[in-house]
Tab-separated table of C-alpha atoms in Angstrom:
chain	number	residue	atom	x	y	z
A	1	UNK	CA	-30.913	54.918	24.563
A	2	UNK	CA	-27.095	54.826	24.878
A	3	UNK	CA	-25.346	56.659	27.730
A	4	UNK	CA	-25.347	60.445	27.480
A	5	UNK	CA	-21.578	60.511	28.000
A	6	UNK	CA	-18.897	58.248	26.508
A	7	UNK	CA	-18.367	55.442	28.991
A	8	UNK	CA	-14.925	53.911	29.659
A	9	UNK	CA	-16.110	50.468	28.647
A	10	UNK	CA	-12.783	49.323	27.283
A	11	UNK	CA	-11.301	46.442	29.288
A	12	UNK	CA	-10.014	47.648	32.648
A	13	UNK	CA	-6.514	46.443	31.832
A	14	UNK	CA	-6.364	48.774	28.814
A	15	UNK	CA	-7.261	51.733	31.012
A	16	UNK	CA	-4.475	50.749	33.416
A	17	UNK	CA	-2.003	50.789	30.535
A	18	UNK	CA	-2.355	54.542	30.290
A	19	UNK	CA	-1.085	55.349	33.786
A	20	UNK	CA	1.471	54.240	36.360
A	21	UNK	CA	0.444	51.321	38.505
A	22	UNK	CA	-1.327	52.250	41.789
A	23	UNK	CA	0.413	50.706	44.797
A	24	UNK	CA	-2.760	48.890	45.869
A	25	UNK	CA	-2.657	46.851	42.666
A	26	UNK	CA	0.953	45.686	42.992
A	27	UNK	CA	0.078	42.082	43.977
A	28	UNK	CA	-2.155	41.662	40.931
A	29	UNK	CA	0.581	43.175	38.765
A	30	UNK	CA	3.101	40.421	39.429
A	31	UNK	CA	1.450	37.975	37.011
A	32	UNK	CA	1.096	40.612	34.293
A	33	UNK	CA	4.714	41.675	34.702
A	34	UNK	CA	5.859	38.056	34.384
A	35	UNK	CA	3.730	37.594	31.258
A	36	UNK	CA	5.196	40.804	29.828
A	37	UNK	CA	8.673	39.382	30.427
A	38	UNK	CA	7.837	36.220	28.496
A	39	UNK	CA	6.317	38.340	25.717
A	40	UNK	CA	9.477	40.451	25.516
A	41	UNK	CA	11.640	37.323	25.231
A	42	UNK	CA	9.346	35.919	22.542
A	43	UNK	CA	9.434	39.128	20.524
A	44	UNK	CA	13.213	39.272	20.807
A	45	UNK	CA	13.611	35.644	19.677
A	46	UNK	CA	11.243	36.224	16.768
A	47	UNK	CA	13.168	39.303	15.634
A	48	UNK	CA	16.463	37.429	15.867
A	49	UNK	CA	15.128	34.532	13.783
A	50	UNK	CA	13.687	36.722	11.046
A	51	UNK	CA	16.777	38.934	10.982
A	52	UNK	CA	18.600	35.855	9.688
A	53	UNK	CA	15.759	34.515	7.524
A	54	UNK	CA	14.109	37.683	6.197
A	55	UNK	CA	13.178	38.000	2.538
A	56	UNK	CA	13.435	40.980	0.199
A	57	UNK	CA	10.550	42.077	-1.999
A	58	UNK	CA	10.906	42.635	-5.765
A	59	UNK	CA	9.924	46.307	-5.323
A	60	UNK	CA	10.939	49.065	-2.905
A	61	UNK	CA	8.909	48.801	0.299
A	62	UNK	CA	7.957	51.489	2.813
A	63	UNK	CA	6.565	50.350	6.155
A	64	UNK	CA	4.181	52.507	8.221
A	65	UNK	CA	3.763	51.179	11.758
A	66	UNK	CA	3.806	51.822	15.485
A	67	UNK	CA	4.936	50.302	18.776
A	68	UNK	CA	1.663	50.239	20.707
A	69	UNK	CA	-1.760	48.637	20.676
A	70	UNK	CA	-4.432	51.059	19.484
A	71	UNK	CA	-4.708	53.768	16.904
A	72	UNK	CA	-1.905	56.142	16.003
A	73	UNK	CA	-3.313	57.179	12.634
A	74	UNK	CA	-1.454	54.507	10.636
A	75	UNK	CA	-4.139	54.076	7.981
A	76	UNK	CA	-4.782	57.818	7.404
A	77	UNK	CA	-1.016	58.343	7.220
A	78	UNK	CA	-0.644	55.447	4.773
A	79	UNK	CA	-3.226	57.112	2.522
A	80	UNK	CA	-1.507	60.490	2.908
A	81	UNK	CA	1.864	58.997	1.982
A	82	UNK	CA	0.471	57.030	-0.977
A	83	UNK	CA	-1.231	60.120	-2.346
A	84	UNK	CA	1.883	62.202	-1.859
A	85	UNK	CA	4.078	59.741	-3.742
A	86	UNK	CA	1.485	59.555	-6.515
A	87	UNK	CA	1.600	63.359	-6.782
A	88	UNK	CA	5.293	62.996	-7.642
A	89	UNK	CA	4.356	60.739	-10.559
A	90	UNK	CA	5.280	57.488	-8.812
A	91	UNK	CA	3.391	54.200	-9.208
A	92	UNK	CA	2.361	53.105	-5.727
A	93	UNK	CA	0.562	50.102	-4.220
A	94	UNK	CA	-0.577	49.333	-0.667
A	95	UNK	CA	-0.417	45.998	1.154
A	96	UNK	CA	-2.230	45.349	4.425
A	97	UNK	CA	-2.707	42.338	6.650
A	98	UNK	CA	-6.474	42.928	6.565
A	99	UNK	CA	-6.899	42.362	10.288
A	100	UNK	CA	-9.964	40.233	11.235
A	101	UNK	CA	-11.027	39.878	7.617
A	102	UNK	CA	-12.975	36.804	6.542
A	103	UNK	CA	-10.479	34.298	5.155
A	104	UNK	CA	-10.951	32.962	1.621
A	105	UNK	CA	-8.054	30.505	1.646
A	106	UNK	CA	-6.036	32.566	-0.828
A	107	UNK	CA	-2.528	33.569	0.243
A	108	UNK	CA	-3.125	37.082	-1.075
A	109	UNK	CA	-6.155	38.886	-2.478
A	110	UNK	CA	-6.559	42.009	-4.565
A	111	UNK	CA	-8.827	44.387	-2.651
A	112	UNK	CA	-9.052	47.208	-5.165
A	113	UNK	CA	-7.495	48.740	-8.252
A	114	UNK	CA	-8.349	51.999	-9.922
A	115	UNK	CA	-10.580	52.889	-6.986
A	116	UNK	CA	-12.842	49.881	-7.625
A	117	UNK	CA	-13.437	47.423	-4.770
A	118	UNK	CA	-12.840	43.864	-6.022
A	119	UNK	CA	-13.995	41.948	-2.934
A	120	UNK	CA	-16.384	42.605	-0.054
A	121	UNK	CA	-15.418	44.681	2.956
A	122	UNK	CA	-15.756	41.536	5.078
A	123	UNK	CA	-13.173	39.691	2.940
A	124	UNK	CA	-10.906	42.726	2.638
A	125	UNK	CA	-10.983	43.949	6.238
A	126	UNK	CA	-12.361	47.312	7.249
A	127	UNK	CA	-9.184	49.373	6.849
A	128	UNK	CA	-8.195	48.092	3.354
A	129	UNK	CA	-11.814	48.569	2.212
A	130	UNK	CA	-11.757	52.093	3.625
A	131	UNK	CA	-8.511	52.904	1.815
A	132	UNK	CA	-10.040	51.691	-1.455
A	133	UNK	CA	-12.571	54.533	-1.192
A	134	UNK	CA	-9.815	57.155	-1.365
A	135	UNK	CA	-6.867	55.605	-3.208
A	136	UNK	CA	-6.727	54.879	-6.929
A	137	UNK	CA	-3.742	52.543	-6.876
A	138	UNK	CA	-3.794	48.776	-6.260
A	139	UNK	CA	-4.397	47.430	-2.737
A	140	UNK	CA	-3.813	43.841	-1.600
A	141	UNK	CA	-4.248	41.940	1.655
A	142	UNK	CA	-2.047	39.079	2.812
A	143	UNK	CA	-0.919	37.685	6.149
A	144	UNK	CA	2.543	37.258	4.649
A	145	UNK	CA	3.090	40.702	3.125
A	146	UNK	CA	5.527	39.363	0.530
A	147	UNK	CA	2.638	37.430	-1.047
A	148	UNK	CA	0.652	40.664	-1.348
A	149	UNK	CA	3.587	42.515	-2.879
A	150	UNK	CA	4.169	39.748	-5.424
A	151	UNK	CA	0.468	39.829	-6.344
A	152	UNK	CA	0.602	43.588	-6.977
A	153	UNK	CA	3.870	43.261	-8.918
A	154	UNK	CA	2.172	40.878	-11.353
A	155	UNK	CA	-0.405	43.563	-12.190
A	156	UNK	CA	2.182	45.950	-13.539
A	157	UNK	CA	5.350	47.849	-12.627
A	158	UNK	CA	5.428	49.724	-9.305
A	159	UNK	CA	7.914	52.223	-7.912
A	160	UNK	CA	7.017	51.513	-4.291
A	161	UNK	CA	4.675	49.489	-2.079
A	162	UNK	CA	3.526	50.824	1.291
A	163	UNK	CA	2.920	48.339	4.105
A	164	UNK	CA	0.085	49.455	6.376
A	165	UNK	CA	0.983	48.392	9.951
A	166	UNK	CA	4.219	46.697	8.954
A	167	UNK	CA	6.720	47.630	11.670
A	168	UNK	CA	6.467	44.257	13.468
A	169	UNK	CA	6.446	42.268	10.199
A	170	UNK	CA	10.208	41.754	10.409
A	171	UNK	CA	10.234	38.698	8.149
A	172	UNK	CA	10.207	41.141	5.203
A	173	UNK	CA	13.159	43.437	4.576
A	174	UNK	CA	12.020	47.045	4.179
A	175	UNK	CA	13.761	49.916	2.398
A	176	UNK	CA	12.158	52.605	4.581
A	177	UNK	CA	10.659	52.131	8.062
A	178	UNK	CA	8.384	54.917	9.304
A	179	UNK	CA	7.386	54.661	12.962
A	180	UNK	CA	4.292	56.593	14.046
A	181	UNK	CA	3.856	57.783	17.646
A	182	UNK	CA	0.609	59.287	18.909
A	183	UNK	CA	1.293	62.569	20.669
A	184	UNK	CA	-1.856	62.218	22.804
A	185	UNK	CA	-1.483	58.501	23.659
A	186	UNK	CA	2.288	58.211	23.860
A	187	UNK	CA	3.530	54.843	25.118
A	188	UNK	CA	1.226	54.544	28.134
A	189	UNK	CA	3.042	53.058	31.117
A	190	UNK	CA	5.844	51.823	28.833
A	191	UNK	CA	5.328	48.126	29.629
A	192	UNK	CA	5.014	45.431	26.985
A	193	UNK	CA	1.861	43.333	26.572
A	194	UNK	CA	-0.081	42.343	28.617
A	195	UNK	CA	1.190	44.646	31.393
A	196	UNK	CA	1.168	47.643	29.062
A	197	UNK	CA	0.289	48.696	25.511
A	198	UNK	CA	3.713	48.089	23.943
A	199	UNK	CA	3.880	45.606	21.052
A	200	UNK	CA	7.646	46.075	20.906
A	201	UNK	CA	10.285	47.583	23.166
A	202	UNK	CA	10.800	51.323	22.911
A	203	UNK	CA	14.383	50.467	21.949
A	204	UNK	CA	12.928	49.352	18.615
A	205	UNK	CA	12.807	53.034	17.607
A	206	UNK	CA	16.368	52.402	16.474
A	207	UNK	CA	15.004	50.337	13.549
A	208	UNK	CA	13.081	53.330	12.196
A	209	UNK	CA	14.412	55.546	9.418
A	210	UNK	CA	12.130	58.318	10.683
A	211	UNK	CA	9.735	58.775	13.599
A	212	UNK	CA	6.518	60.643	12.872
A	213	UNK	CA	4.875	62.169	15.944
A	214	UNK	CA	1.250	62.478	14.921
A	215	UNK	CA	-1.185	64.710	16.780
A	216	UNK	CA	-4.982	64.820	16.708
A	217	UNK	CA	-4.980	68.196	18.468
A	218	UNK	CA	-7.336	66.870	21.139
A	219	UNK	CA	-5.144	67.037	24.230
A	220	UNK	CA	-1.737	67.525	25.796
A	221	UNK	CA	1.229	65.367	24.849
A	222	UNK	CA	1.423	62.042	26.702
A	223	UNK	CA	5.009	61.344	25.629
A	224	UNK	CA	7.162	61.370	28.747
A	225	UNK	CA	10.493	63.271	28.736
A	226	UNK	CA	12.496	60.050	29.099
A	227	UNK	CA	10.617	58.554	26.134
A	228	UNK	CA	11.059	61.696	24.026
A	229	UNK	CA	14.794	61.516	24.692
A	230	UNK	CA	14.856	58.068	23.075
A	231	UNK	CA	12.886	59.375	20.084
A	232	UNK	CA	15.168	62.356	19.500
A	233	UNK	CA	18.064	59.976	18.848
A	234	UNK	CA	16.555	59.515	15.364
A	235	UNK	CA	14.986	61.694	12.685
A	236	UNK	CA	11.717	63.141	14.014
A	237	UNK	CA	8.963	64.509	11.806
A	238	UNK	CA	5.584	65.887	12.857
A	239	UNK	CA	2.119	65.470	11.372
A	240	UNK	CA	-1.448	66.156	12.404
A	241	UNK	CA	-4.682	64.312	11.696
A	242	UNK	CA	-7.856	66.396	11.754
A	243	UNK	CA	-11.414	66.195	10.382
A	244	UNK	CA	-11.634	67.601	6.848
A	245	UNK	CA	-15.248	66.906	5.936
A	246	UNK	CA	-18.221	64.669	6.554
A	247	UNK	CA	-18.851	61.632	4.382
A	248	UNK	CA	-22.394	60.911	3.230
A	249	UNK	CA	-23.569	57.905	1.206
A	250	UNK	CA	-25.512	58.751	-1.957
A	251	UNK	CA	-26.585	55.904	-4.237
A	252	UNK	CA	-23.846	53.712	-2.817
A	253	UNK	CA	-21.131	56.350	-3.371
A	254	UNK	CA	-19.306	58.209	-0.617
A	255	UNK	CA	-19.600	61.975	-1.045
A	256	UNK	CA	-17.902	64.684	0.981
A	257	UNK	CA	-19.988	67.423	2.541
A	258	UNK	CA	-18.845	70.342	4.757
A	259	UNK	CA	-18.332	69.956	8.494
A	260	UNK	CA	-21.632	71.545	9.518
A	261	UNK	CA	-22.168	69.962	12.916
A	262	UNK	CA	-22.426	73.026	15.159
A	263	UNK	CA	-25.367	72.639	17.532
A	264	UNK	CA	-26.483	69.332	16.004
A	265	UNK	CA	-27.607	66.511	18.308
A	266	UNK	CA	-25.218	63.680	17.448
A	267	UNK	CA	-25.176	59.973	18.221
A	268	UNK	CA	-21.563	58.736	17.955
A	269	UNK	CA	-20.976	55.140	16.820
A	270	UNK	CA	-17.512	53.596	16.700
A	271	UNK	CA	-15.550	50.359	16.839
A	272	UNK	CA	-12.145	51.661	17.922
A	273	UNK	CA	-9.458	50.586	20.375
A	274	UNK	CA	-9.699	54.029	21.983
A	275	UNK	CA	-12.554	56.320	20.844
A	276	UNK	CA	-11.573	59.258	23.066
A	277	UNK	CA	-9.972	61.256	20.221
A	278	UNK	CA	-13.076	60.645	18.069
A	279	UNK	CA	-15.309	62.115	20.786
A	280	UNK	CA	-12.937	65.030	21.305
A	281	UNK	CA	-13.052	65.867	17.588
A	282	UNK	CA	-16.850	65.817	17.635
A	283	UNK	CA	-16.933	68.167	20.624
A	284	UNK	CA	-14.460	70.534	18.951
A	285	UNK	CA	-16.940	70.745	16.063
A	286	UNK	CA	-19.507	72.087	18.582
A	287	UNK	CA	-21.788	69.080	18.409
A	288	UNK	CA	-24.161	68.159	21.190
A	289	UNK	CA	-22.991	64.610	21.841
A	290	UNK	CA	-26.190	63.100	23.234
A	291	UNK	CA	-25.190	59.426	23.140
A	292	UNK	CA	-22.567	56.910	22.125
A	293	UNK	CA	-22.366	53.311	21.017
A	294	UNK	CA	-18.909	51.868	21.651
A	295	UNK	CA	-18.011	48.542	20.057
A	296	UNK	CA	-14.744	46.562	20.075
A	297	UNK	CA	-12.044	47.499	17.596
A	298	UNK	CA	-12.802	46.196	14.069
A	299	UNK	CA	-16.333	45.242	15.163
A	300	UNK	CA	-18.486	43.338	12.653
A	301	UNK	CA	-21.918	44.995	12.890
A	302	UNK	CA	-25.022	42.824	13.098
A	303	UNK	CA	-28.699	43.408	12.431
A	304	UNK	CA	-29.204	43.689	16.197
A	305	UNK	CA	-26.558	46.441	16.351
A	306	UNK	CA	-28.237	48.296	13.481
A	307	UNK	CA	-31.643	48.058	15.147
A	308	UNK	CA	-30.274	49.371	18.446
A	309	UNK	CA	-28.641	52.335	16.679
A	310	UNK	CA	-31.799	53.166	14.705
A	311	UNK	CA	-33.912	53.019	17.869
A	312	UNK	CA	-31.533	55.446	19.590
A	313	UNK	CA	-31.653	57.871	16.634
A	314	UNK	CA	-35.144	59.065	17.513
A	315	UNK	CA	-33.809	61.704	19.871
A	316	UNK	CA	-30.899	62.808	17.671
A	317	UNK	CA	-30.334	64.728	14.448
A	318	UNK	CA	-27.817	62.339	12.915
A	319	UNK	CA	-25.366	59.491	13.492
A	320	UNK	CA	-21.645	60.151	13.077
A	321	UNK	CA	-19.176	57.282	12.812
A	322	UNK	CA	-15.636	56.680	11.550
A	323	UNK	CA	-14.567	55.846	8.003
A	324	UNK	CA	-13.598	52.278	8.858
A	325	UNK	CA	-16.960	51.749	10.579
A	326	UNK	CA	-18.830	53.288	7.654
A	327	UNK	CA	-17.600	50.556	5.295
A	328	UNK	CA	-19.471	48.040	7.470
A	329	UNK	CA	-22.510	50.158	8.364
A	330	UNK	CA	-23.324	51.310	4.828
A	331	UNK	CA	-25.010	47.991	3.976
A	332	UNK	CA	-27.784	48.659	6.508
A	333	UNK	CA	-30.898	50.683	5.539
A	334	UNK	CA	-30.446	53.810	7.623
A	335	UNK	CA	-32.919	56.675	7.053
A	336	UNK	CA	-31.862	59.011	4.265
A	337	UNK	CA	-29.199	61.606	5.187
A	338	UNK	CA	-28.880	60.268	8.726
A	339	UNK	CA	-25.538	58.414	8.669
A	340	UNK	CA	-22.255	60.312	8.321
A	341	UNK	CA	-18.577	59.663	8.955
A	342	UNK	CA	-15.733	61.994	9.836
A	343	UNK	CA	-13.296	62.261	6.937
A	344	UNK	CA	-9.829	62.668	8.428
A	345	UNK	CA	-6.910	64.386	6.739
A	346	UNK	CA	-3.208	64.165	7.549
A	347	UNK	CA	-1.117	67.293	7.091
A	348	UNK	CA	2.561	68.112	7.574
A	349	UNK	CA	4.347	71.440	7.477
A	350	UNK	CA	6.406	72.167	4.380
A	351	UNK	CA	9.794	71.357	5.933
A	352	UNK	CA	8.724	67.986	7.337
A	353	UNK	CA	6.893	67.037	4.141
A	354	UNK	CA	10.007	67.872	2.139
A	355	UNK	CA	12.165	65.773	4.485
A	356	UNK	CA	9.757	62.851	4.072
A	357	UNK	CA	9.907	63.180	0.281
A	358	UNK	CA	13.690	63.319	0.290
A	359	UNK	CA	13.930	60.195	2.442
A	360	UNK	CA	11.614	58.005	0.371
A	361	UNK	CA	12.182	59.357	-3.125
A	362	UNK	CA	15.926	59.320	-2.453
A	363	UNK	CA	15.722	55.601	-1.675
A	364	UNK	CA	13.645	54.986	-4.800
A	365	UNK	CA	16.183	56.790	-6.976
A	366	UNK	CA	19.055	54.856	-5.363
A	367	UNK	CA	17.257	51.539	-5.944
A	368	UNK	CA	16.549	52.464	-9.568
A	369	UNK	CA	20.204	53.416	-10.150
A	370	UNK	CA	21.392	50.148	-8.604
A	371	UNK	CA	19.121	48.140	-10.930
A	372	UNK	CA	20.203	50.046	-14.026
């Protein structure tokens, strides 16, 4: 049986990233600080090189990204944005790196079109495969995003392509850069890798056309006043990501069902960088969280994992996982009506949603006029 409470089994260094360094650990910190300095120099040199050598895509590109390791809701926000642009009658595609996907040797692969998955979740990557369940437009994966954009462009005309997790992909010129910041995670201790969670310096907020502070509603803000001051130098929008429904698999098809988890004995299963918000959401739904299985981010589930989960289910009512884990767990023969996932939904208030529309659609109109 898994532990009755979520255990902090993430690497110890990741837990240190979320707080200031205790004085007793200063000697051990010297090596990490030096490595962070080398990382900062490397990132700076890379940005300088690609600023001179960057390429432009044949279609307007919108990047959705962040500055830190770990989840900020990039994929749910990418889906929200794609759906919103589609609602305005625009033709939209999505390109992702497909992190940890099985490589086929192709420079770019079509994951889905028209809501139909074209390749396996293993070859697509968990997040692109997850997006294919909710998005009807074309989705491609490619390490070099330009290859993915060119692949989608050959399928038919597009008004815009959204890059999922594209903020650090500076080799490609973007028309709109959206930078997501988790309200509950913030920037941790503010150090760059490996001394902290930062993939880029906080000064990189200056590259963003808009900063979206995204909240899961599961805790107080972790953004420090000095960090918020840097953010307020740009355009700040706000969004929230909350559970909308449960997802249940019926005859191989994902179906939404109401969030009826009150009083249910739940086994939580996840492969996330930081599952704390996932647990908090489950508790807010009045579940009795009797056990957890925590796996590394983007975990590839095995038969042994499935057997361990099924064995632990005997004392629970159901298993609840995440959407990106469901795409990998659905191939296993779980008992009927026992495996569910939280369906998350991004929302923005009317003023912020209108500002987002004006930013992106304004750029699309300007690009169209320039090509005319």
